[in-house]
């Protein structure tokens, strides 16, 4: 079975550019989570969806960040405009009925 | 408030030894799930083991086992016959029943020495 798929795996961009991260959850899972991990702040939950509906976006840093889940098999996290402090590893995870979260391999974002 | 505490920021053991990572948590709920995740240098978050709070029997996965003490709210991970590939950051976590969000500890960095 395919796990959670994220793309790209690495992204290097310049300050001010738009960045879009993509996630395909495990088929049949009804919840999807976006996390950010940095050395300073550890693992932070940014937003999560249940049945494609955003439930809690209190972790989204600011208006530069937005996330969508147009269907059960796809989600995006967009940063516009990007800043150097957004450099981090971004994880997507999915789960079924509030049980185990399975993580994707992550996207390592570097903003110059 | 829901919290997870891992009191050992970093540990080192020799290959083939047994090591125990400690974890305590705080919740007012009776039903929840507990987890240990492993994050090797590749940064992938890998599920190591899962425990359902209503089950008294401790979960095991090959060389990995837990000591779940519900009354004490303790959930330690034991790694037997440790291997170099076990070198990683280990996170303890739990999800309360009916909730979606997982609460993570700050992690224990484990080094397996040759």
mmCIF file with all atom_site columns, C-alpha atoms in Angstrom:
data_model
loop_
_atom_site.group_PDB
_atom_site.id
_atom_site.type_symbol
_atom_site.label_atom_id
_atom_site.label_alt_id
_atom_site.label_comp_id
_atom_site.label_asym_id
_atom_site.label_entity_id
_atom_site.label_seq_id
_atom_site.pdbx_PDB_ins_code
_atom_site.Cartn_x
_atom_site.Cartn_y
_atom_site.Cartn_z
_atom_site.occupancy
_atom_site.B_iso_or_equiv
_atom_site.pdbx_formal_charge
_atom_site.auth_seq_id
_atom_site.auth_comp_id
_atom_site.auth_asym_id
_atom_site.auth_atom_id
_atom_site.pdbx_PDB_model_num
ATOM 1   C CA . UNK A 1 1   ? 0.000   0.000  0.000  1.00 0.00 ? 1   UNK A CA 1
ATOM 2   C CA . UNK A 1 2   ? 1.224   3.459  -0.817 1.00 0.00 ? 2   UNK A CA 1
ATOM 3   C CA . UNK A 1 3   ? 1.820   5.674  2.155  1.00 0.00 ? 3   UNK A CA 1
ATOM 4   C CA . UNK A 1 4   ? 1.337   9.408  2.322  1.00 0.00 ? 4   UNK A CA 1
ATOM 5   C CA . UNK A 1 5   ? 2.910   11.034 -0.723 1.00 0.00 ? 5   UNK A CA 1
ATOM 6   C CA . UNK A 1 6   ? 4.392   14.506 -0.653 1.00 0.00 ? 6   UNK A CA 1
ATOM 7   C CA . UNK A 1 7   ? 5.912   16.606 -3.400 1.00 0.00 ? 7   UNK A CA 1
ATOM 8   C CA . UNK A 1 8   ? 8.330   18.096 -3.938 1.00 0.00 ? 8   UNK A CA 1
ATOM 9   C CA . UNK A 1 9   ? 10.780  16.451 -1.555 1.00 0.00 ? 9   UNK A CA 1
ATOM 10  C CA . UNK A 1 10  ? 13.073  19.472 -1.678 1.00 0.00 ? 10  UNK A CA 1
ATOM 11  C CA . UNK A 1 11  ? 12.320  23.041 -2.625 1.00 0.00 ? 11  UNK A CA 1
ATOM 12  C CA . UNK A 1 12  ? 14.742  25.922 -2.819 1.00 0.00 ? 12  UNK A CA 1
ATOM 13  C CA . UNK A 1 13  ? 13.274  29.302 -3.628 1.00 0.00 ? 13  UNK A CA 1
ATOM 14  C CA . UNK A 1 14  ? 13.986  32.964 -3.218 1.00 0.00 ? 14  UNK A CA 1
ATOM 15  C CA . UNK A 1 15  ? 12.311  35.287 -0.792 1.00 0.00 ? 15  UNK A CA 1
ATOM 16  C CA . UNK A 1 16  ? 9.064   36.649 -2.159 1.00 0.00 ? 16  UNK A CA 1
ATOM 17  C CA . UNK A 1 17  ? 8.285   33.689 -4.377 1.00 0.00 ? 17  UNK A CA 1
ATOM 18  C CA . UNK A 1 18  ? 5.172   31.559 -4.076 1.00 0.00 ? 18  UNK A CA 1
ATOM 19  C CA . UNK A 1 19  ? 5.658   28.012 -2.819 1.00 0.00 ? 19  UNK A CA 1
ATOM 20  C CA . UNK A 1 20  ? 3.136   25.200 -3.162 1.00 0.00 ? 20  UNK A CA 1
ATOM 21  C CA . UNK A 1 21  ? 3.516   21.938 -1.295 1.00 0.00 ? 21  UNK A CA 1
ATOM 22  C CA . UNK A 1 22  ? 1.403   18.947 -2.231 1.00 0.00 ? 22  UNK A CA 1
ATOM 23  C CA . UNK A 1 23  ? 0.099   15.935 -0.367 1.00 0.00 ? 23  UNK A CA 1
ATOM 24  C CA . UNK A 1 24  ? -1.785  12.783 -1.248 1.00 0.00 ? 24  UNK A CA 1
ATOM 25  C CA . UNK A 1 25  ? -3.120  11.038 1.869  1.00 0.00 ? 25  UNK A CA 1
ATOM 26  C CA . UNK A 1 26  ? -3.532  7.313  2.317  1.00 0.00 ? 26  UNK A CA 1
ATOM 27  C CA . UNK A 1 27  ? -6.629  6.129  0.483  1.00 0.00 ? 27  UNK A CA 1
ATOM 28  C CA . UNK A 1 28  ? -9.591  5.808  2.830  1.00 0.00 ? 28  UNK A CA 1
ATOM 29  C CA . UNK A 1 29  ? -8.227  8.127  5.493  1.00 0.00 ? 29  UNK A CA 1
ATOM 30  C CA . UNK A 1 30  ? -10.599 10.907 6.452  1.00 0.00 ? 30  UNK A CA 1
ATOM 31  C CA . UNK A 1 31  ? -8.250  13.303 8.264  1.00 0.00 ? 31  UNK A CA 1
ATOM 32  C CA . UNK A 1 32  ? -5.267  15.179 6.897  1.00 0.00 ? 32  UNK A CA 1
ATOM 33  C CA . UNK A 1 33  ? -2.721  17.214 8.838  1.00 0.00 ? 33  UNK A CA 1
ATOM 34  C CA . UNK A 1 34  ? -0.013  19.691 7.878  1.00 0.00 ? 34  UNK A CA 1
ATOM 35  C CA . UNK A 1 35  ? 2.966   20.110 10.224 1.00 0.00 ? 35  UNK A CA 1
ATOM 36  C CA . UNK A 1 36  ? 6.098   22.207 10.209 1.00 0.00 ? 36  UNK A CA 1
ATOM 37  C CA . UNK A 1 37  ? 9.313   21.141 11.919 1.00 0.00 ? 37  UNK A CA 1
ATOM 38  C CA . UNK A 1 38  ? 12.236  23.384 12.800 1.00 0.00 ? 38  UNK A CA 1
ATOM 39  C CA . UNK A 1 39  ? 15.101  23.044 15.231 1.00 0.00 ? 39  UNK A CA 1
ATOM 40  C CA . UNK A 1 40  ? 13.901  26.014 17.243 1.00 0.00 ? 40  UNK A CA 1
ATOM 41  C CA . UNK A 1 41  ? 10.189  25.240 17.466 1.00 0.00 ? 41  UNK A CA 1
ATOM 42  C CA . UNK A 1 42  ? 10.046  21.482 17.009 1.00 0.00 ? 42  UNK A CA 1
ATOM 43  C CA . UNK A 1 43  ? 6.995   19.934 15.367 1.00 0.00 ? 43  UNK A CA 1
ATOM 44  C CA . UNK A 1 44  ? 4.040   22.273 14.994 1.00 0.00 ? 44  UNK A CA 1
ATOM 45  C CA . UNK A 1 45  ? 0.569   21.494 13.734 1.00 0.00 ? 45  UNK A CA 1
ATOM 46  C CA . UNK A 1 46  ? -0.416  24.089 11.136 1.00 0.00 ? 46  UNK A CA 1
ATOM 47  C CA . UNK A 1 47  ? -3.872  22.946 10.064 1.00 0.00 ? 47  UNK A CA 1
ATOM 48  C CA . UNK A 1 48  ? -5.961  19.831 9.768  1.00 0.00 ? 48  UNK A CA 1
ATOM 49  C CA . UNK A 1 49  ? -8.940  18.696 7.730  1.00 0.00 ? 49  UNK A CA 1
ATOM 50  C CA . UNK A 1 50  ? -11.720 16.216 8.401  1.00 0.00 ? 50  UNK A CA 1
ATOM 51  C CA . UNK A 1 51  ? -13.570 14.927 5.355  1.00 0.00 ? 51  UNK A CA 1
ATOM 52  C CA . UNK A 1 52  ? -11.933 17.697 3.292  1.00 0.00 ? 52  UNK A CA 1
ATOM 53  C CA . UNK A 1 53  ? -13.181 20.441 5.627  1.00 0.00 ? 53  UNK A CA 1
ATOM 54  C CA . UNK A 1 54  ? -10.663 22.594 7.560  1.00 0.00 ? 54  UNK A CA 1
ATOM 55  C CA . UNK A 1 55  ? -11.281 22.039 11.268 1.00 0.00 ? 55  UNK A CA 1
ATOM 56  C CA . UNK A 1 56  ? -8.471  23.872 13.018 1.00 0.00 ? 56  UNK A CA 1
ATOM 57  C CA . UNK A 1 57  ? -6.135  26.362 11.370 1.00 0.00 ? 57  UNK A CA 1
ATOM 58  C CA . UNK A 1 58  ? -4.991  28.047 14.562 1.00 0.00 ? 58  UNK A CA 1
ATOM 59  C CA . UNK A 1 59  ? -1.424  26.944 13.898 1.00 0.00 ? 59  UNK A CA 1
ATOM 60  C CA . UNK A 1 60  ? -1.140  28.721 10.572 1.00 0.00 ? 60  UNK A CA 1
ATOM 61  C CA . UNK A 1 61  ? 1.509   31.394 11.194 1.00 0.00 ? 61  UNK A CA 1
ATOM 62  C CA . UNK A 1 62  ? -0.054  34.224 9.256  1.00 0.00 ? 62  UNK A CA 1
ATOM 63  C CA . UNK A 1 63  ? -2.016  35.172 6.184  1.00 0.00 ? 63  UNK A CA 1
ATOM 64  C CA . UNK A 1 64  ? 0.872   34.254 3.928  1.00 0.00 ? 64  UNK A CA 1
ATOM 65  C CA . UNK A 1 65  ? -0.013  30.612 4.567  1.00 0.00 ? 65  UNK A CA 1
ATOM 66  C CA . UNK A 1 66  ? -3.064  28.932 3.085  1.00 0.00 ? 66  UNK A CA 1
ATOM 67  C CA . UNK A 1 67  ? -4.177  25.325 2.700  1.00 0.00 ? 67  UNK A CA 1
ATOM 68  C CA . UNK A 1 68  ? -6.814  23.617 0.645  1.00 0.00 ? 68  UNK A CA 1
ATOM 69  C CA . UNK A 1 69  ? -8.227  20.144 0.295  1.00 0.00 ? 69  UNK A CA 1
ATOM 70  C CA . UNK A 1 70  ? -10.373 20.080 -2.853 1.00 0.00 ? 70  UNK A CA 1
ATOM 71  C CA . UNK A 1 71  ? -11.001 16.330 -2.601 1.00 0.00 ? 71  UNK A CA 1
ATOM 72  C CA . UNK A 1 72  ? -10.233 13.332 -0.423 1.00 0.00 ? 72  UNK A CA 1
ATOM 73  C CA . UNK A 1 73  ? -7.032  12.496 -2.249 1.00 0.00 ? 73  UNK A CA 1
ATOM 74  C CA . UNK A 1 74  ? -5.250  15.822 -2.515 1.00 0.00 ? 74  UNK A CA 1
ATOM 75  C CA . UNK A 1 75  ? -4.213  18.792 -0.418 1.00 0.00 ? 75  UNK A CA 1
ATOM 76  C CA . UNK A 1 76  ? -1.959  21.793 -0.904 1.00 0.00 ? 76  UNK A CA 1
ATOM 77  C CA . UNK A 1 77  ? -0.150  24.144 1.436  1.00 0.00 ? 77  UNK A CA 1
ATOM 78  C CA . UNK A 1 78  ? 0.752   27.450 -0.143 1.00 0.00 ? 78  UNK A CA 1
ATOM 79  C CA . UNK A 1 79  ? 3.087   30.157 1.094  1.00 0.00 ? 79  UNK A CA 1
ATOM 80  C CA . UNK A 1 80  ? 2.870   33.506 -0.657 1.00 0.00 ? 80  UNK A CA 1
ATOM 81  C CA . UNK A 1 81  ? 5.135   35.421 -0.397 1.00 0.00 ? 81  UNK A CA 1
ATOM 82  C CA . UNK A 1 82  ? 7.771   33.171 1.121  1.00 0.00 ? 82  UNK A CA 1
ATOM 83  C CA . UNK A 1 83  ? 10.318  34.433 3.650  1.00 0.00 ? 83  UNK A CA 1
ATOM 84  C CA . UNK A 1 84  ? 13.609  32.958 4.924  1.00 0.00 ? 84  UNK A CA 1
ATOM 85  C CA . UNK A 1 85  ? 12.005  32.197 8.303  1.00 0.00 ? 85  UNK A CA 1
ATOM 86  C CA . UNK A 1 86  ? 9.648   29.785 6.519  1.00 0.00 ? 86  UNK A CA 1
ATOM 87  C CA . UNK A 1 87  ? 12.582  27.449 5.893  1.00 0.00 ? 87  UNK A CA 1
ATOM 88  C CA . UNK A 1 88  ? 11.672  24.145 7.546  1.00 0.00 ? 88  UNK A CA 1
ATOM 89  C CA . UNK A 1 89  ? 10.582  20.595 6.874  1.00 0.00 ? 89  UNK A CA 1
ATOM 90  C CA . UNK A 1 90  ? 6.858   20.418 6.150  1.00 0.00 ? 90  UNK A CA 1
ATOM 91  C CA . UNK A 1 91  ? 5.064   17.155 6.839  1.00 0.00 ? 91  UNK A CA 1
ATOM 92  C CA . UNK A 1 92  ? 1.702   15.939 5.746  1.00 0.00 ? 92  UNK A CA 1
ATOM 93  C CA . UNK A 1 93  ? 0.022   13.157 7.726  1.00 0.00 ? 93  UNK A CA 1
ATOM 94  C CA . UNK A 1 94  ? -3.259  11.314 7.440  1.00 0.00 ? 94  UNK A CA 1
ATOM 95  C CA . UNK A 1 95  ? -5.386  9.189  9.732  1.00 0.00 ? 95  UNK A CA 1
ATOM 96  C CA . UNK A 1 96  ? -8.660  7.307  9.902  1.00 0.00 ? 96  UNK A CA 1
ATOM 97  C CA . UNK A 1 97  ? -11.223 7.967  12.644 1.00 0.00 ? 97  UNK A CA 1
ATOM 98  C CA . UNK A 1 98  ? -8.866  9.790  15.011 1.00 0.00 ? 98  UNK A CA 1
ATOM 99  C CA . UNK A 1 99  ? -6.401  6.923  15.243 1.00 0.00 ? 99  UNK A CA 1
ATOM 100 C CA . UNK A 1 100 ? -2.782  6.583  14.169 1.00 0.00 ? 100 UNK A CA 1
ATOM 101 C CA . UNK A 1 101 ? -1.338  9.379  12.065 1.00 0.00 ? 101 UNK A CA 1
ATOM 102 C CA . UNK A 1 102 ? 0.888   8.250  9.217  1.00 0.00 ? 102 UNK A CA 1
ATOM 103 C CA . UNK A 1 103 ? 3.397   10.767 7.980  1.00 0.00 ? 103 UNK A CA 1
ATOM 104 C CA . UNK A 1 104 ? 4.713   11.495 4.522  1.00 0.00 ? 104 UNK A CA 1
ATOM 105 C CA . UNK A 1 105 ? 8.439   11.837 3.864  1.00 0.00 ? 105 UNK A CA 1
ATOM 106 C CA . UNK A 1 106 ? 8.297   15.607 4.228  1.00 0.00 ? 106 UNK A CA 1
ATOM 107 C CA . UNK A 1 107 ? 9.255   18.542 2.037  1.00 0.00 ? 107 UNK A CA 1
ATOM 108 C CA . UNK A 1 108 ? 12.447  20.327 2.957  1.00 0.00 ? 108 UNK A CA 1
ATOM 109 C CA . UNK A 1 109 ? 11.905  23.991 2.116  1.00 0.00 ? 109 UNK A CA 1
ATOM 110 C CA . UNK A 1 110 ? 14.737  26.480 1.902  1.00 0.00 ? 110 UNK A CA 1
ATOM 111 C CA . UNK A 1 111 ? 13.917  30.122 1.284  1.00 0.00 ? 111 UNK A CA 1
ATOM 112 C CA . UNK A 1 112 ? 16.962  32.223 0.359  1.00 0.00 ? 112 UNK A CA 1
ATOM 113 C CA . UNK B 2 1   ? -4.007  20.489 29.770 1.00 0.00 ? 1   UNK B CA 1
ATOM 114 C CA . UNK B 2 2   ? -2.829  17.615 27.668 1.00 0.00 ? 2   UNK B CA 1
ATOM 115 C CA . UNK B 2 3   ? 0.941   17.210 27.885 1.00 0.00 ? 3   UNK B CA 1
ATOM 116 C CA . UNK B 2 4   ? 3.605   14.669 27.075 1.00 0.00 ? 4   UNK B CA 1
ATOM 117 C CA . UNK B 2 5   ? 6.932   14.750 28.909 1.00 0.00 ? 5   UNK B CA 1
ATOM 118 C CA . UNK B 2 6   ? 10.078  13.004 27.801 1.00 0.00 ? 6   UNK B CA 1
ATOM 119 C CA . UNK B 2 7   ? 12.620  13.604 30.529 1.00 0.00 ? 7   UNK B CA 1
ATOM 120 C CA . UNK B 2 8   ? 15.673  12.338 28.643 1.00 0.00 ? 8   UNK B CA 1
ATOM 121 C CA . UNK B 2 9   ? 16.706  14.809 25.929 1.00 0.00 ? 9   UNK B CA 1
ATOM 122 C CA . UNK B 2 10  ? 19.576  12.591 24.772 1.00 0.00 ? 10  UNK B CA 1
ATOM 123 C CA . UNK B 2 11  ? 20.900  9.075  25.411 1.00 0.00 ? 11  UNK B CA 1
ATOM 124 C CA . UNK B 2 12  ? 23.733  6.910  24.168 1.00 0.00 ? 12  UNK B CA 1
ATOM 125 C CA . UNK B 2 13  ? 24.096  3.140  24.410 1.00 0.00 ? 13  UNK B CA 1
ATOM 126 C CA . UNK B 2 14  ? 26.357  0.520  22.931 1.00 0.00 ? 14  UNK B CA 1
ATOM 127 C CA . UNK B 2 15  ? 25.149  -1.630 20.095 1.00 0.00 ? 15  UNK B CA 1
ATOM 128 C CA . UNK B 2 16  ? 23.353  -4.818 21.265 1.00 0.00 ? 16  UNK B CA 1
ATOM 129 C CA . UNK B 2 17  ? 22.449  -3.296 24.619 1.00 0.00 ? 17  UNK B CA 1
ATOM 130 C CA . UNK B 2 18  ? 18.912  -2.727 25.838 1.00 0.00 ? 18  UNK B CA 1
ATOM 131 C CA . UNK B 2 19  ? 17.717  0.830  26.335 1.00 0.00 ? 19  UNK B CA 1
ATOM 132 C CA . UNK B 2 20  ? 14.555  2.289  27.823 1.00 0.00 ? 20  UNK B CA 1
ATOM 133 C CA . UNK B 2 21  ? 13.123  5.671  26.886 1.00 0.00 ? 21  UNK B CA 1
ATOM 134 C CA . UNK B 2 22  ? 10.742  7.227  29.359 1.00 0.00 ? 22  UNK B CA 1
ATOM 135 C CA . UNK B 2 23  ? 7.520   9.106  28.726 1.00 0.00 ? 23  UNK B CA 1
ATOM 136 C CA . UNK B 2 24  ? 4.796   10.470 30.962 1.00 0.00 ? 24  UNK B CA 1
ATOM 137 C CA . UNK B 2 25  ? 1.614   12.151 29.888 1.00 0.00 ? 25  UNK B CA 1
ATOM 138 C CA . UNK B 2 26  ? -1.309  13.967 31.379 1.00 0.00 ? 26  UNK B CA 1
ATOM 139 C CA . UNK B 2 27  ? -4.927  13.536 30.398 1.00 0.00 ? 27  UNK B CA 1
ATOM 140 C CA . UNK B 2 28  ? -8.277  13.432 32.127 1.00 0.00 ? 28  UNK B CA 1
ATOM 141 C CA . UNK B 2 29  ? -9.694  11.015 29.592 1.00 0.00 ? 29  UNK B CA 1
ATOM 142 C CA . UNK B 2 30  ? -9.976  7.266  30.080 1.00 0.00 ? 30  UNK B CA 1
ATOM 143 C CA . UNK B 2 31  ? -9.780  6.268  26.428 1.00 0.00 ? 31  UNK B CA 1
ATOM 144 C CA . UNK B 2 32  ? -6.871  7.240  24.261 1.00 0.00 ? 32  UNK B CA 1
ATOM 145 C CA . UNK B 2 33  ? -4.095  5.919  22.062 1.00 0.00 ? 33  UNK B CA 1
ATOM 146 C CA . UNK B 2 34  ? -0.386  6.115  22.791 1.00 0.00 ? 34  UNK B CA 1
ATOM 147 C CA . UNK B 2 35  ? 2.421   6.017  20.261 1.00 0.00 ? 35  UNK B CA 1
ATOM 148 C CA . UNK B 2 36  ? 6.137   6.016  19.801 1.00 0.00 ? 36  UNK B CA 1
ATOM 149 C CA . UNK B 2 37  ? 7.469   7.510  16.588 1.00 0.00 ? 37  UNK B CA 1
ATOM 150 C CA . UNK B 2 38  ? 11.033  7.313  15.335 1.00 0.00 ? 38  UNK B CA 1
ATOM 151 C CA . UNK B 2 39  ? 12.672  10.042 13.266 1.00 0.00 ? 39  UNK B CA 1
ATOM 152 C CA . UNK B 2 40  ? 16.047  8.990  11.828 1.00 0.00 ? 40  UNK B CA 1
ATOM 153 C CA . UNK B 2 41  ? 18.440  11.439 10.154 1.00 0.00 ? 41  UNK B CA 1
ATOM 154 C CA . UNK B 2 42  ? 16.369  11.131 6.964  1.00 0.00 ? 42  UNK B CA 1
ATOM 155 C CA . UNK B 2 43  ? 13.660  13.088 8.900  1.00 0.00 ? 43  UNK B CA 1
ATOM 156 C CA . UNK B 2 44  ? 10.944  10.553 8.011  1.00 0.00 ? 44  UNK B CA 1
ATOM 157 C CA . UNK B 2 45  ? 8.486   10.110 10.907 1.00 0.00 ? 45  UNK B CA 1
ATOM 158 C CA . UNK B 2 46  ? 8.020   6.386  11.367 1.00 0.00 ? 46  UNK B CA 1
ATOM 159 C CA . UNK B 2 47  ? 5.484   4.742  13.643 1.00 0.00 ? 47  UNK B CA 1
ATOM 160 C CA . UNK B 2 48  ? 7.264   2.349  15.983 1.00 0.00 ? 48  UNK B CA 1
ATOM 161 C CA . UNK B 2 49  ? 4.498   1.107  18.230 1.00 0.00 ? 49  UNK B CA 1
ATOM 162 C CA . UNK B 2 50  ? 0.895   1.833  19.201 1.00 0.00 ? 50  UNK B CA 1
ATOM 163 C CA . UNK B 2 51  ? -0.963  1.119  22.443 1.00 0.00 ? 51  UNK B CA 1
ATOM 164 C CA . UNK B 2 52  ? -4.669  1.369  23.144 1.00 0.00 ? 52  UNK B CA 1
ATOM 165 C CA . UNK B 2 53  ? -5.271  2.662  26.655 1.00 0.00 ? 53  UNK B CA 1
ATOM 166 C CA . UNK B 2 54  ? -8.088  0.239  27.408 1.00 0.00 ? 54  UNK B CA 1
ATOM 167 C CA . UNK B 2 55  ? -5.806  -2.736 26.758 1.00 0.00 ? 55  UNK B CA 1
ATOM 168 C CA . UNK B 2 56  ? -3.741  -3.811 29.740 1.00 0.00 ? 56  UNK B CA 1
ATOM 169 C CA . UNK B 2 57  ? -1.392  -5.938 27.679 1.00 0.00 ? 57  UNK B CA 1
ATOM 170 C CA . UNK B 2 58  ? 1.749   -4.102 26.658 1.00 0.00 ? 58  UNK B CA 1
ATOM 171 C CA . UNK B 2 59  ? 2.269   -3.742 22.912 1.00 0.00 ? 59  UNK B CA 1
ATOM 172 C CA . UNK B 2 60  ? 5.311   -5.302 21.272 1.00 0.00 ? 60  UNK B CA 1
ATOM 173 C CA . UNK B 2 61  ? 6.820   -5.033 17.797 1.00 0.00 ? 61  UNK B CA 1
ATOM 174 C CA . UNK B 2 62  ? 9.830   -7.273 17.354 1.00 0.00 ? 62  UNK B CA 1
ATOM 175 C CA . UNK B 2 63  ? 12.656  -5.678 19.373 1.00 0.00 ? 63  UNK B CA 1
ATOM 176 C CA . UNK B 2 64  ? 10.431  -2.834 20.552 1.00 0.00 ? 64  UNK B CA 1
ATOM 177 C CA . UNK B 2 65  ? 8.117   -3.123 23.530 1.00 0.00 ? 65  UNK B CA 1
ATOM 178 C CA . UNK B 2 66  ? 6.381   -0.750 25.880 1.00 0.00 ? 66  UNK B CA 1
ATOM 179 C CA . UNK B 2 67  ? 5.730   -0.643 29.598 1.00 0.00 ? 67  UNK B CA 1
ATOM 180 C CA . UNK B 2 68  ? 2.311   0.970  29.904 1.00 0.00 ? 68  UNK B CA 1
ATOM 181 C CA . UNK B 2 69  ? 1.321   2.016  33.403 1.00 0.00 ? 69  UNK B CA 1
ATOM 182 C CA . UNK B 2 70  ? -2.077  3.669  33.063 1.00 0.00 ? 70  UNK B CA 1
ATOM 183 C CA . UNK B 2 71  ? -2.503  4.734  36.675 1.00 0.00 ? 71  UNK B CA 1
ATOM 184 C CA . UNK B 2 72  ? 0.915   6.344  36.673 1.00 0.00 ? 72  UNK B CA 1
ATOM 185 C CA . UNK B 2 73  ? 0.350   7.767  33.164 1.00 0.00 ? 73  UNK B CA 1
ATOM 186 C CA . UNK B 2 74  ? 3.644   6.314  32.064 1.00 0.00 ? 74  UNK B CA 1
ATOM 187 C CA . UNK B 2 75  ? 4.507   4.847  28.673 1.00 0.00 ? 75  UNK B CA 1
ATOM 188 C CA . UNK B 2 76  ? 8.143   3.827  28.302 1.00 0.00 ? 76  UNK B CA 1
ATOM 189 C CA . UNK B 2 77  ? 9.736   2.262  25.229 1.00 0.00 ? 77  UNK B CA 1
ATOM 190 C CA . UNK B 2 78  ? 12.228  -0.571 25.517 1.00 0.00 ? 78  UNK B CA 1
ATOM 191 C CA . UNK B 2 79  ? 14.543  -1.366 22.634 1.00 0.00 ? 79  UNK B CA 1
ATOM 192 C CA . UNK B 2 80  ? 16.225  -4.743 22.936 1.00 0.00 ? 80  UNK B CA 1
ATOM 193 C CA . UNK B 2 81  ? 19.397  -5.767 21.124 1.00 0.00 ? 81  UNK B CA 1
ATOM 194 C CA . UNK B 2 82  ? 19.843  -2.207 19.879 1.00 0.00 ? 82  UNK B CA 1
ATOM 195 C CA . UNK B 2 83  ? 21.213  -1.716 16.374 1.00 0.00 ? 83  UNK B CA 1
ATOM 196 C CA . UNK B 2 84  ? 23.029  1.132  14.664 1.00 0.00 ? 84  UNK B CA 1
ATOM 197 C CA . UNK B 2 85  ? 19.904  1.766  12.612 1.00 0.00 ? 85  UNK B CA 1
ATOM 198 C CA . UNK B 2 86  ? 18.004  2.577  15.781 1.00 0.00 ? 86  UNK B CA 1
ATOM 199 C CA . UNK B 2 87  ? 19.896  5.859  16.015 1.00 0.00 ? 87  UNK B CA 1
ATOM 200 C CA . UNK B 2 88  ? 17.159  8.468  15.771 1.00 0.00 ? 88  UNK B CA 1
ATOM 201 C CA . UNK B 2 89  ? 14.981  10.961 17.588 1.00 0.00 ? 89  UNK B CA 1
ATOM 202 C CA . UNK B 2 90  ? 12.132  9.190  19.372 1.00 0.00 ? 90  UNK B CA 1
ATOM 203 C CA . UNK B 2 91  ? 8.843   10.944 20.042 1.00 0.00 ? 91  UNK B CA 1
ATOM 204 C CA . UNK B 2 92  ? 6.190   9.817  22.484 1.00 0.00 ? 92  UNK B CA 1
ATOM 205 C CA . UNK B 2 93  ? 2.659   10.908 21.604 1.00 0.00 ? 93  UNK B CA 1
ATOM 206 C CA . UNK B 2 94  ? -1.003  10.367 22.375 1.00 0.00 ? 94  UNK B CA 1
ATOM 207 C CA . UNK B 2 95  ? -4.443  11.001 20.944 1.00 0.00 ? 95  UNK B CA 1
ATOM 208 C CA . UNK B 2 96  ? -7.464  11.305 23.174 1.00 0.00 ? 96  UNK B CA 1
ATOM 209 C CA . UNK B 2 97  ? -10.582 9.459  22.126 1.00 0.00 ? 97  UNK B CA 1
ATOM 210 C CA . UNK B 2 98  ? -12.876 11.579 19.958 1.00 0.00 ? 98  UNK B CA 1
ATOM 211 C CA . UNK B 2 99  ? -10.059 14.007 19.264 1.00 0.00 ? 99  UNK B CA 1
ATOM 212 C CA . UNK B 2 100 ? -8.033  14.246 16.090 1.00 0.00 ? 100 UNK B CA 1
ATOM 213 C CA . UNK B 2 101 ? -4.974  16.116 17.219 1.00 0.00 ? 101 UNK B CA 1
ATOM 214 C CA . UNK B 2 102 ? -1.935  14.203 18.387 1.00 0.00 ? 102 UNK B CA 1
ATOM 215 C CA . UNK B 2 103 ? 0.093   15.562 21.290 1.00 0.00 ? 103 UNK B CA 1
ATOM 216 C CA . UNK B 2 104 ? 3.829   15.030 20.939 1.00 0.00 ? 104 UNK B CA 1
ATOM 217 C CA . UNK B 2 105 ? 6.616   15.109 23.480 1.00 0.00 ? 105 UNK B CA 1
ATOM 218 C CA . UNK B 2 106 ? 9.775   17.031 22.689 1.00 0.00 ? 106 UNK B CA 1
ATOM 219 C CA . UNK B 2 107 ? 11.677  13.875 21.840 1.00 0.00 ? 107 UNK B CA 1
ATOM 220 C CA . UNK B 2 108 ? 14.665  11.857 23.017 1.00 0.00 ? 108 UNK B CA 1
ATOM 221 C CA . UNK B 2 109 ? 17.701  11.734 20.782 1.00 0.00 ? 109 UNK B CA 1
ATOM 222 C CA . UNK B 2 110 ? 19.120  8.208  20.905 1.00 0.00 ? 110 UNK B CA 1
ATOM 223 C CA . UNK B 2 111 ? 22.619  7.336  19.731 1.00 0.00 ? 111 UNK B CA 1
ATOM 224 C CA . UNK B 2 112 ? 23.587  3.714  19.230 1.00 0.00 ? 112 UNK B CA 1
ATOM 225 C CA . UNK B 2 113 ? 27.358  3.414  19.432 1.00 0.00 ? 113 UNK B CA 1
ATOM 226 C CA . UNK B 2 114 ? 29.338  0.745  17.565 1.00 0.00 ? 114 UNK B CA 1
#
